[in-house]
Amino acid sequence: MEKKVIYSAVQPSGNLTIGNYVGAVRNWVRLQSEYECFFAIADMHAITVRQEPAELRRRTLELAALYIACGINPEECALYVQSHIPAHAELTWVLNSITYVGEASRMTQFKDKSAKHAENVNMGLMDYPVLMAADILLYQTDCVPVGADQKQHVELSRDLAIRFNNRYGETFKVPEPLIQKGGARICSLQESTKKMSKSDENPNAAVFLSDDRDTIIRKFKRAVTDSDNCIRFAEEKPGISNLLQIYCAFKGCTMPEAEREFEGKGYGDFKLAVGEVVADVLAPVQEKQRQLLADKKQLSEYLSVGAERAFKAARKTLSKVYRKIGFWRE
Ligand code: ATP
Ligand code: LTN
């Protein structure tokens, strides 16, 4: 039986946070042997907000190394850079013609990013979810493992696939979002109701996969909590609940197990334990990433093998799309 297809990506728009790790990349590792996987570095998405060219170039390779350091096997999965495959931009153009301005402008991320970058509300920012739909639909994807914040975008991809299929005949597989239960939304350490984000201006809000042990422990020590001194998961305790979620995700335990472990303990001890477990998990990932970045030739070889696989799959879908919509071909 043919394997089902998984597609996901992360933008090289900054250092990855533990939110990206727990919400996305770590889950890909579990799925890679069971599915046919395409994992991209979404550089075309990244330029919808201003990027420094030299940094974008450096981060692209760092992100490739990080995927592999986290456990993605580049020989098993197609690991590639989005801009290496022109079909992404080409399908975006076609999908643009069946996307309504109204639905694109209703996307939460578009509204948030427009408010945050008021001086640069560009067409790309609005088109971002259409490019994401093109990414997903090109590979006849079954499942899209992402964090909770991306659910709305995957739903738009579904709507566009269904709309296209209805208008032109069966062409795209209709994808499903795959959002795990624990850790799908890790929050900022400084504002417990806000998503932890790699582009947050406050350096203490996010823990980066590149942070050293002391920095990680310091950031957790400074994390905001509430005034009582009880370590349990509860809606009215967003700070402690967020830390508990992080602890469970990194320790690999359940919420009741974590609550039991810290019964009667103070916030100080708890925060230190969270920092330590995160630092323990990240240390080998950082070391592996360093080793991979030392051999850039090998890394770029992995990316070109990945791009070759992606190219073939993407072309197949794009040719079908062009035929269906009536673009003349010999
Ligand atoms: P930016 O701040 O540049 O918008 P980001 O940190 O939101 O970036 P993305 O590149 O947009 O990161 O997201 C990559 C993946 O990580 C997506 O699947 C997204 O859902 C997931 N993700 C991002 N932040 C979190 C979070 N705080 N908790 C869980 N998953 C997350
Ligand atoms: N927009 C995504 C990154 C992304 C993506 C994708 C995720 C680009 N293309 C396709 C899943 C499928 C984000 O996480 N911000």
PDB file of N, CA and C and ligand atoms in Angstrom, residues 8-11 13 17 19-20 22-24 109 113 116 128 145-150 183-187 195-200, ligand 1:
ATOM      1  N   SER A   8       4.985  19.662   5.797  1.00  0.00           N
ATOM      2  CA  SER A   8       5.033  20.779   6.734  1.00  0.00           C
ATOM      3  C   SER A   8       6.267  21.627   6.457  1.00  0.00           C
ATOM      4  N   ALA A   9       6.305  22.798   7.097  1.00  0.00           N
ATOM      5  CA  ALA A   9       7.414  23.725   6.858  1.00  0.00           C
ATOM      6  C   ALA A   9       7.532  24.687   8.033  1.00  0.00           C
ATOM      7  N   VAL A  10       8.704  25.298   8.145  1.00  0.00           N
ATOM      8  CA  VAL A  10       8.921  26.382   9.109  1.00  0.00           C
ATOM      9  C   VAL A  10       9.617  27.501   8.355  1.00  0.00           C
ATOM     10  N   GLN A  11       9.326  28.738   8.716  1.00  0.00           N
ATOM     11  CA  GLN A  11       9.985  29.868   8.048  1.00  0.00           C
ATOM     12  C   GLN A  11      11.355  30.127   8.681  1.00  0.00           C
ATOM     13  N   SER A  13      12.686  32.663   9.656  1.00  0.00           N
ATOM     14  CA  SER A  13      12.520  34.077   9.978  1.00  0.00           C
ATOM     15  C   SER A  13      13.132  34.445  11.321  1.00  0.00           C
ATOM     16  N   THR A  17      12.057  28.498  18.296  1.00  0.00           N
ATOM     17  CA  THR A  17      11.758  28.493  19.736  1.00  0.00           C
ATOM     18  C   THR A  17      11.352  27.079  20.159  1.00  0.00           C
ATOM     19  N   GLY A  19       8.591  26.467  21.165  1.00  0.00           N
ATOM     20  CA  GLY A  19       7.218  26.347  20.635  1.00  0.00           C
ATOM     21  C   GLY A  19       7.234  25.670  19.271  1.00  0.00           C
ATOM     22  N   ASN A  20       8.130  26.111  18.402  1.00  0.00           N
ATOM     23  CA  ASN A  20       8.261  25.490  17.070  1.00  0.00           C
ATOM     24  C   ASN A  20       8.667  24.029  17.217  1.00  0.00           C
ATOM     25  N   VAL A  22       8.241  21.889  19.929  1.00  0.00           N
ATOM     26  CA  VAL A  22       7.207  21.023  20.505  1.00  0.00           C
ATOM     27  C   VAL A  22       5.954  20.971  19.624  1.00  0.00           C
ATOM     28  N   GLY A  23       5.589  22.136  19.057  1.00  0.00           N
ATOM     29  CA  GLY A  23       4.358  22.200  18.258  1.00  0.00           C
ATOM     30  C   GLY A  23       4.522  21.590  16.876  1.00  0.00           C
ATOM     31  N   ALA A  24       5.747  21.616  16.345  1.00  0.00           N
ATOM     32  CA  ALA A  24       5.907  21.165  14.958  1.00  0.00           C
ATOM     33  C   ALA A  24       7.031  20.130  14.794  1.00  0.00           C
ATOM     34  N   GLN A 109      -3.791  35.492  11.275  1.00  0.00           N
ATOM     35  CA  GLN A 109      -2.365  35.832  11.216  1.00  0.00           C
ATOM     36  C   GLN A 109      -2.146  37.084  10.363  1.00  0.00           C
ATOM     37  N   LYS A 113      -0.286  40.217  11.877  1.00  0.00           N
ATOM     38  CA  LYS A 113       0.965  40.703  11.288  1.00  0.00           C
ATOM     39  C   LYS A 113       0.802  42.091  10.673  1.00  0.00           C
ATOM     40  N   LYS A 116       1.177  44.375  13.500  1.00  0.00           N
ATOM     41  CA  LYS A 116       2.555  44.418  14.002  1.00  0.00           C
ATOM     42  C   LYS A 116       3.497  45.133  13.030  1.00  0.00           C
ATOM     43  N   TYR A 128       0.053  35.120   1.841  1.00  0.00           N
ATOM     44  CA  TYR A 128       0.769  34.095   2.604  1.00  0.00           C
ATOM     45  C   TYR A 128      -0.004  32.766   2.697  1.00  0.00           C
ATOM     46  N   PRO A 145       1.106  18.362   9.792  1.00  0.00           N
ATOM     47  CA  PRO A 145       1.366  18.528  11.224  1.00  0.00           C
ATOM     48  C   PRO A 145       1.872  19.939  11.527  1.00  0.00           C
ATOM     49  N   VAL A 146       1.066  20.709  12.254  1.00  0.00           N
ATOM     50  CA  VAL A 146       1.410  22.092  12.607  1.00  0.00           C
ATOM     51  C   VAL A 146       0.936  22.395  14.025  1.00  0.00           C
ATOM     52  N   GLY A 147       1.357  23.561  14.535  1.00  0.00           N
ATOM     53  CA  GLY A 147       0.842  24.043  15.806  1.00  0.00           C
ATOM     54  C   GLY A 147      -0.549  24.620  15.604  1.00  0.00           C
ATOM     55  N   ALA A 148      -1.251  24.857  16.716  1.00  0.00           N
ATOM     56  CA  ALA A 148      -2.652  25.280  16.643  1.00  0.00           C
ATOM     57  C   ALA A 148      -2.837  26.585  15.863  1.00  0.00           C
ATOM     58  N   ASP A 149      -1.838  27.458  15.879  1.00  0.00           N
ATOM     59  CA  ASP A 149      -1.992  28.759  15.204  1.00  0.00           C
ATOM     60  C   ASP A 149      -2.146  28.623  13.687  1.00  0.00           C
ATOM     61  N   GLN A 150      -1.740  27.506  13.128  1.00  0.00           N
ATOM     62  CA  GLN A 150      -1.792  27.341  11.666  1.00  0.00           C
ATOM     63  C   GLN A 150      -3.043  26.610  11.177  1.00  0.00           C
ATOM     64  N   GLY A 183       0.929  20.717  23.975  1.00  0.00           N
ATOM     65  CA  GLY A 183       2.025  21.495  23.389  1.00  0.00           C
ATOM     66  C   GLY A 183       1.753  22.117  22.034  1.00  0.00           C
ATOM     67  N   ALA A 184       0.469  22.119  21.602  1.00  0.00           N
ATOM     68  CA  ALA A 184       0.166  22.703  20.291  1.00  0.00           C
ATOM     69  C   ALA A 184       0.224  24.223  20.349  1.00  0.00           C
ATOM     70  N   ARG A 185       0.211  24.768  21.575  1.00  0.00           N
ATOM     71  CA  ARG A 185       0.327  26.217  21.698  1.00  0.00           C
ATOM     72  C   ARG A 185       1.108  26.545  22.967  1.00  0.00           C
ATOM     73  N   ILE A 186       2.416  26.642  22.800  1.00  0.00           N
ATOM     74  CA  ILE A 186       3.273  27.038  23.912  1.00  0.00           C
ATOM     75  C   ILE A 186       3.207  28.564  23.986  1.00  0.00           C
ATOM     76  N   CYS A 187       3.045  29.094  25.216  1.00  0.00           N
ATOM     77  CA  CYS A 187       2.877  30.549  25.321  1.00  0.00           C
ATOM     78  C   CYS A 187       4.150  31.261  25.738  1.00  0.00           C
ATOM     79  N   LYS A 195       1.012  33.637  22.234  1.00  0.00           N
ATOM     80  CA  LYS A 195       1.812  32.541  21.672  1.00  0.00           C
ATOM     81  C   LYS A 195       3.310  32.871  21.756  1.00  0.00           C
ATOM     82  N   MET A 196       4.117  31.894  22.128  1.00  0.00           N
ATOM     83  CA  MET A 196       5.569  32.105  22.070  1.00  0.00           C
ATOM     84  C   MET A 196       5.938  32.189  20.589  1.00  0.00           C
ATOM     85  N   SER A 197       6.687  33.256  20.224  1.00  0.00           N
ATOM     86  CA  SER A 197       6.961  33.456  18.803  1.00  0.00           C
ATOM     87  C   SER A 197       8.430  33.797  18.592  1.00  0.00           C
ATOM     88  N   LYS A 198       8.991  33.301  17.488  1.00  0.00           N
ATOM     89  CA  LYS A 198      10.421  33.527  17.275  1.00  0.00           C
ATOM     90  C   LYS A 198      10.734  34.979  16.976  1.00  0.00           C
ATOM     91  N   SER A 199       9.720  35.759  16.581  1.00  0.00           N
ATOM     92  CA  SER A 199      10.012  37.157  16.281  1.00  0.00           C
ATOM     93  C   SER A 199       9.527  38.126  17.367  1.00  0.00           C
ATOM     94  N   ASP A 200       9.321  37.613  18.581  1.00  0.00           N
ATOM     95  CA  ASP A 200       8.935  38.488  19.701  1.00  0.00           C
ATOM     96  C   ASP A 200      10.088  39.443  20.033  1.00  0.00           C
TER      97      ASP A 200
HETATM   98  P1  ATP B   1       7.082  34.149  13.424  1.00  0.00           P
HETATM   99  O1  ATP B   1       7.236  34.709  14.789  1.00  0.00           O
HETATM  100  O2  ATP B   1       8.206  34.504  12.479  1.00  0.00           O
HETATM  101  O3  ATP B   1       5.728  34.354  12.818  1.00  0.00           O
HETATM  102  P2  ATP B   1       6.618  31.541  14.549  1.00  0.00           P
HETATM  103  O4  ATP B   1       7.459  31.376  15.756  1.00  0.00           O
HETATM  104  O5  ATP B   1       5.166  31.821  14.742  1.00  0.00           O
HETATM  105  O6  ATP B   1       7.249  32.601  13.555  1.00  0.00           O
HETATM  106  P3  ATP B   1       6.370  29.714  12.324  1.00  0.00           P
HETATM  107  O7  ATP B   1       7.495  29.593  11.362  1.00  0.00           O
HETATM  108  O8  ATP B   1       5.216  30.570  11.921  1.00  0.00           O
HETATM  109  O9  ATP B   1       6.868  30.231  13.726  1.00  0.00           O
HETATM  110  O10 ATP B   1       5.839  28.287  12.734  1.00  0.00           O
HETATM  111  C1  ATP B   1       6.449  27.058  12.482  1.00  0.00           C
HETATM  112  C2  ATP B   1       5.659  25.941  13.115  1.00  0.00           C
HETATM  113  O11 ATP B   1       5.732  26.022  14.538  1.00  0.00           O
HETATM  114  C3  ATP B   1       4.157  25.950  12.776  1.00  0.00           C
HETATM  115  O12 ATP B   1       3.706  24.615  12.636  1.00  0.00           O
HETATM  116  C4  ATP B   1       3.532  26.579  13.971  1.00  0.00           C
HETATM  117  O13 ATP B   1       2.189  26.187  14.147  1.00  0.00           O
HETATM  118  C5  ATP B   1       4.421  26.038  15.085  1.00  0.00           C
HETATM  119  N1  ATP B   1       4.447  26.945  16.232  1.00  0.00           N
HETATM  120  C6  ATP B   1       4.873  28.237  16.214  1.00  0.00           C
HETATM  121  N2  ATP B   1       4.798  28.767  17.443  1.00  0.00           N
HETATM  122  C7  ATP B   1       4.296  27.813  18.248  1.00  0.00           C
HETATM  123  C8  ATP B   1       3.970  27.772  19.651  1.00  0.00           C
HETATM  124  N3  ATP B   1       4.150  28.820  20.427  1.00  0.00           N
HETATM  125  N4  ATP B   1       3.489  26.616  20.164  1.00  0.00           N
HETATM  126  C9  ATP B   1       3.307  25.532  19.369  1.00  0.00           C
HETATM  127  N5  ATP B   1       3.585  25.516  18.051  1.00  0.00           N
HETATM  128  C10 ATP B   1       4.075  26.625  17.476  1.00  0.00           C
END
